[in-house]
PDB file of C-alpha atoms and ligand atoms in Angstrom:
ATOM      1  CA  MET A   1       0.388   0.278   0.205  1.00 80.00           C
ATOM      2  CA  ALA A   2       1.360   3.360  -0.922  1.00 95.00           C
ATOM      3  CA  TYR A   3       1.568   6.286   1.697  1.00 98.00           C
ATOM      4  CA  ASP A   4      -1.342   8.704   1.054  1.00 97.00           C
ATOM      5  CA  LYS A   5      -0.746  12.094   2.667  1.00 98.00           C
ATOM      6  CA  ASN A   6      -4.169  12.614   2.907  1.00 98.00           C
ATOM      7  CA  ASN A   7      -4.546  11.415   6.455  1.00 98.00           C
ATOM      8  CA  ILE A   8      -5.311  12.837   9.676  1.00 98.00           C
ATOM      9  CA  PHE A   9      -1.841  11.945  11.240  1.00 98.00           C
ATOM     10  CA  PHE A  10       0.256  13.450   8.651  1.00 98.00           C
ATOM     11  CA  LYS A  11      -2.157  16.702   9.171  1.00 98.00           C
ATOM     12  CA  ILE A  12      -1.349  16.789  12.939  1.00 98.00           C
ATOM     13  CA  ILE A  13       2.354  16.085  12.229  1.00 98.00           C
ATOM     14  CA  HIS A  14       2.600  19.142   9.967  1.00 98.00           C
ATOM     15  CA  LYS A  15       0.487  21.393  12.894  1.00 97.00           C
ATOM     16  CA  GLU A  16      -2.369  21.662  10.155  1.00 97.00           C
ATOM     17  CA  VAL A  17      -4.599  20.124  12.398  1.00 98.00           C
ATOM     18  CA  PRO A  18      -4.599  20.812  16.265  1.00 97.00           C
ATOM     19  CA  SER A  19      -3.942  17.966  19.140  1.00 97.00           C
ATOM     20  CA  GLU A  20      -3.114  17.377  22.239  1.00 97.00           C
ATOM     21  CA  ILE A  21       0.817  16.784  22.122  1.00 98.00           C
ATOM     22  CA  ILE A  22       2.354  14.908  24.963  1.00 97.00           C
ATOM     23  CA  ILE A  23       5.879  14.533  23.751  1.00 98.00           C
ATOM     24  CA  GLU A  24       7.727  15.599  20.548  1.00 98.00           C
ATOM     25  CA  GLY A  25      10.993  14.203  19.626  1.00 97.00           C
ATOM     26  CA  LYS A  26      13.109  14.306  16.351  1.00 97.00           C
ATOM     27  CA  TYR A  27      11.518  11.544  14.944  1.00 98.00           C
ATOM     28  CA  PHE A  28       7.953  11.107  16.648  1.00 98.00           C
ATOM     29  CA  ILE A  29       5.577  12.863  18.435  1.00 98.00           C
ATOM     30  CA  VAL A  30       3.051  11.200  21.270  1.00 98.00           C
ATOM     31  CA  ILE A  31      -0.396  12.585  21.345  1.00 98.00           C
ATOM     32  CA  LYS A  32      -3.626  11.897  23.307  1.00 98.00           C
ATOM     33  CA  ASP A  33      -6.097   9.486  21.568  1.00 98.00           C
ATOM     34  CA  ILE A  34      -8.982  11.503  20.626  1.00 98.00           C
ATOM     35  CA  LYS A  35     -11.568   8.243  21.586  1.00 98.00           C
ATOM     36  CA  PRO A  36      -9.948   7.277  24.591  1.00 98.00           C
ATOM     37  CA  LYS A  37     -10.508   3.436  25.320  1.00 98.00           C
ATOM     38  CA  ALA A  38      -8.501   3.320  28.903  1.00 98.00           C
ATOM     39  CA  SER A  39      -7.886   6.224  31.157  1.00 97.00           C
ATOM     40  CA  VAL A  40      -4.919   6.461  29.629  1.00 98.00           C
ATOM     41  CA  HIS A  41      -4.516   6.528  26.014  1.00 98.00           C
ATOM     42  CA  VAL A  42      -1.937   8.027  23.711  1.00 98.00           C
ATOM     43  CA  LEU A  43      -0.462   7.256  19.883  1.00 98.00           C
ATOM     44  CA  VAL A  44       3.268   7.326  19.338  1.00 99.00           C
ATOM     45  CA  ILE A  45       3.552   8.255  15.690  1.00 99.00           C
ATOM     46  CA  PRO A  46       6.483   8.550  13.855  1.00 98.00           C
ATOM     47  CA  LYS A  47       6.818  12.013  11.679  1.00 98.00           C
ATOM     48  CA  GLY A  48       8.288   9.881   8.408  1.00 98.00           C
ATOM     49  CA  GLU A  49       5.445   8.810   6.010  1.00 98.00           C
ATOM     50  CA  TYR A  50       5.059   4.751   6.801  1.00 98.00           C
ATOM     51  CA  THR A  51       1.841   3.235   6.300  1.00 98.00           C
ATOM     52  CA  ASP A  52       2.165   0.573   8.912  1.00 98.00           C
ATOM     53  CA  TYR A  53       4.246  -1.193  11.285  1.00 98.00           C
ATOM     54  CA  GLY A  54       5.576  -3.482   8.594  1.00 97.00           C
ATOM     55  CA  ASP A  55       6.508  -0.484   6.333  1.00 98.00           C
ATOM     56  CA  PHE A  56       8.380   1.431   9.153  1.00 98.00           C
ATOM     57  CA  ILE A  57      10.479  -1.440   9.962  1.00 98.00           C
ATOM     58  CA  GLU A  58      11.325  -2.442   6.492  1.00 98.00           C
ATOM     59  CA  ARG A  59      12.327   1.615   5.493  1.00 98.00           C
ATOM     60  CA  ALA A  60      12.893   3.626   8.639  1.00 98.00           C
ATOM     61  CA  SER A  61      16.561   4.299   9.568  1.00 98.00           C
ATOM     62  CA  SER A  62      17.908   2.696  12.543  1.00 98.00           C
ATOM     63  CA  GLU A  63      18.115   5.995  14.152  1.00 98.00           C
ATOM     64  CA  GLU A  64      14.370   6.585  13.191  1.00 98.00           C
ATOM     65  CA  ILE A  65      13.431   3.266  14.678  1.00 98.00           C
ATOM     66  CA  PHE A  66      15.480   3.455  18.024  1.00 98.00           C
ATOM     67  CA  ASP A  67      14.443   7.132  18.376  1.00 98.00           C
ATOM     68  CA  PHE A  68      10.641   5.899  18.051  1.00 98.00           C
ATOM     69  CA  ASN A  69      11.191   2.972  20.234  1.00 98.00           C
ATOM     70  CA  LYS A  70      12.452   5.608  22.855  1.00 98.00           C
ATOM     71  CA  GLY A  71       9.416   7.460  22.484  1.00 98.00           C
ATOM     72  CA  ILE A  72       7.231   4.808  23.521  1.00 98.00           C
ATOM     73  CA  GLN A  73       9.344   4.227  26.614  1.00 98.00           C
ATOM     74  CA  LEU A  74       9.396   7.921  27.231  1.00 98.00           C
ATOM     75  CA  ALA A  75       5.584   7.954  27.113  1.00 98.00           C
ATOM     76  CA  ILE A  76       5.377   5.169  29.491  1.00 98.00           C
ATOM     77  CA  GLU A  77       7.661   6.917  32.154  1.00 98.00           C
ATOM     78  CA  LYS A  78       5.798  10.334  31.664  1.00 98.00           C
ATOM     79  CA  LEU A  79       2.509   8.848  32.240  1.00 98.00           C
ATOM     80  CA  GLN A  80       3.467   6.710  34.851  1.00 97.00           C
ATOM     81  CA  LEU A  81       2.508   3.482  33.548  1.00 98.00           C
ATOM     82  CA  LYS A  82       5.274   1.224  34.616  1.00 96.00           C
ATOM     83  CA  LYS A  83       3.928   0.146  37.955  1.00 96.00           C
ATOM     84  CA  GLY A  84       0.352  -0.773  37.162  1.00 96.00           C
ATOM     85  CA  GLY A  85       1.219  -2.291  33.569  1.00 97.00           C
ATOM     86  CA  TYR A  86       0.251  -1.053  29.904  1.00 98.00           C
ATOM     87  CA  ARG A  87      -0.353  -2.599  26.378  1.00 98.00           C
ATOM     88  CA  LEU A  88       0.994  -1.630  23.421  1.00 98.00           C
ATOM     89  CA  ILE A  89      -0.849  -2.023  19.996  1.00 98.00           C
ATOM     90  CA  SER A  90      -0.421  -1.324  16.596  1.00 98.00           C
ATOM     91  CA  ASN A  91      -3.198  -2.168  14.193  1.00 98.00           C
ATOM     92  CA  CYS A  92      -2.129  -3.335  10.482  1.00 96.00           C
ATOM     93  CA  GLY A  93      -4.169  -3.628   7.484  1.00 87.00           C
ATOM     94  CA  ASP A  94      -7.355  -5.524   7.074  1.00 91.00           C
ATOM     95  CA  PHE A  95      -7.616  -7.957   9.715  1.00 96.00           C
ATOM     96  CA  GLY A  96      -5.834  -5.373  12.111  1.00 97.00           C
ATOM     97  CA  GLU A  97      -9.088  -2.948  11.353  1.00 97.00           C
ATOM     98  CA  GLN A  98      -6.327  -0.190  11.078  1.00 97.00           C
ATOM     99  CA  GLU A  99      -8.337   3.333  10.680  1.00 97.00           C
ATOM    100  CA  VAL A 100      -5.525   5.806   9.984  1.00 98.00           C
ATOM    101  CA  PRO A 101      -2.954   4.347   7.573  1.00 97.00           C
ATOM    102  CA  HIS A 102      -0.071   6.223   9.041  1.00 98.00           C
ATOM    103  CA  MET A 103       1.950   4.118  11.297  1.00 98.00           C
ATOM    104  CA  HIS A 104       1.310   4.466  14.845  1.00 98.00           C
ATOM    105  CA  VAL A 105       1.271   2.359  18.356  1.00 98.00           C
ATOM    106  CA  HIS A 106      -1.068   2.744  20.790  1.00 98.00           C
ATOM    107  CA  VAL A 107      -0.248   2.763  24.694  1.00 98.00           C
ATOM    108  CA  LEU A 108      -3.049   2.070  27.029  1.00 98.00           C
ATOM    109  CA  GLY A 109      -2.929   1.989  30.815  1.00 98.00           C
ATOM    110  CA  ASN A 110      -4.588   3.048  33.596  1.00 94.00           C
ATOM    111  CA  GLY A 111      -2.028   5.644  35.074  1.00 74.00           C
TER     112      GLY A 111
HETATM  113  P1  AMP B 201      -6.053   2.311  14.336  1.00 52.72           P
HETATM  114  O1  AMP B 201      -6.105   3.109  12.910  1.00 52.72           O
HETATM  115  O2  AMP B 201      -7.363   1.590  14.168  1.00 52.72           O
HETATM  116  O3  AMP B 201      -4.785   1.778  14.852  1.00 52.72           O
HETATM  117  O4  AMP B 201      -6.833   3.626  15.213  1.00 52.72           O
HETATM  118  C1  AMP B 201      -6.779   4.838  14.994  1.00 52.72           C
HETATM  119  C2  AMP B 201      -6.645   6.002  16.370  1.00 52.72           C
HETATM  120  O5  AMP B 201      -6.610   7.190  16.149  1.00 52.72           O
HETATM  121  C3  AMP B 201      -8.315   5.376  16.944  1.00 52.72           C
HETATM  122  O6  AMP B 201      -8.069   5.091  18.344  1.00 52.72           O
HETATM  123  C4  AMP B 201      -8.602   7.419  16.911  1.00 52.72           C
HETATM  124  O7  AMP B 201      -9.706   7.566  18.385  1.00 52.72           O
HETATM  125  C5  AMP B 201      -7.320   7.919  16.796  1.00 52.72           C
HETATM  126  N1  AMP B 201      -7.835   9.159  16.298  1.00 52.72           N
HETATM  127  C6  AMP B 201      -8.365   9.541  15.021  1.00 52.72           C
HETATM  128  N2  AMP B 201      -8.233  10.691  14.539  1.00 52.72           N
HETATM  129  C7  AMP B 201      -7.797  11.404  15.846  1.00 52.72           C
HETATM  130  C8  AMP B 201      -7.257  12.723  16.233  1.00 52.72           C
HETATM  131  N3  AMP B 201      -7.361  13.838  15.444  1.00 52.72           N
HETATM  132  N4  AMP B 201      -6.376  13.017  17.300  1.00 52.72           N
HETATM  133  C9  AMP B 201      -6.166  11.974  17.963  1.00 52.72           C
HETATM  134  N5  AMP B 201      -6.541  10.671  17.710  1.00 52.72           N
HETATM  135  C10 AMP B 201      -7.212  10.510  16.799  1.00 52.72           C
END
């Protein structure tokens, strides 16, 4: 699947659409999910143009992949999820029922 810039996360990354940004790194942002499914629900989104997890791992640089994963860990620490535990989810394609075709990882917890 080719990357389509006409998606909400592309617009959020480029500040064309407002969002609640919790952390911003060189290669990623962490935002609050607009329809939270837990008391803490954020999305870690790479700034690069990748459709899903597989596309990200195949095409992103090692630096981007490292920075992105550090971003997940920073979110876990900042939101104080370590003690109570958390879930990391990345929905891909049809089976994953992916809604937004820009790679992202959900972080859910109780905070
Ligand atoms: P999925 O692609 O299935 O992993 O889900 C996309 C997620 O993005 C859903 O949990 C939505 O609630 C969330 N979402 C969609 N639009 C926005 C937005 N403008 N700001 C924050 N989260 C959003």
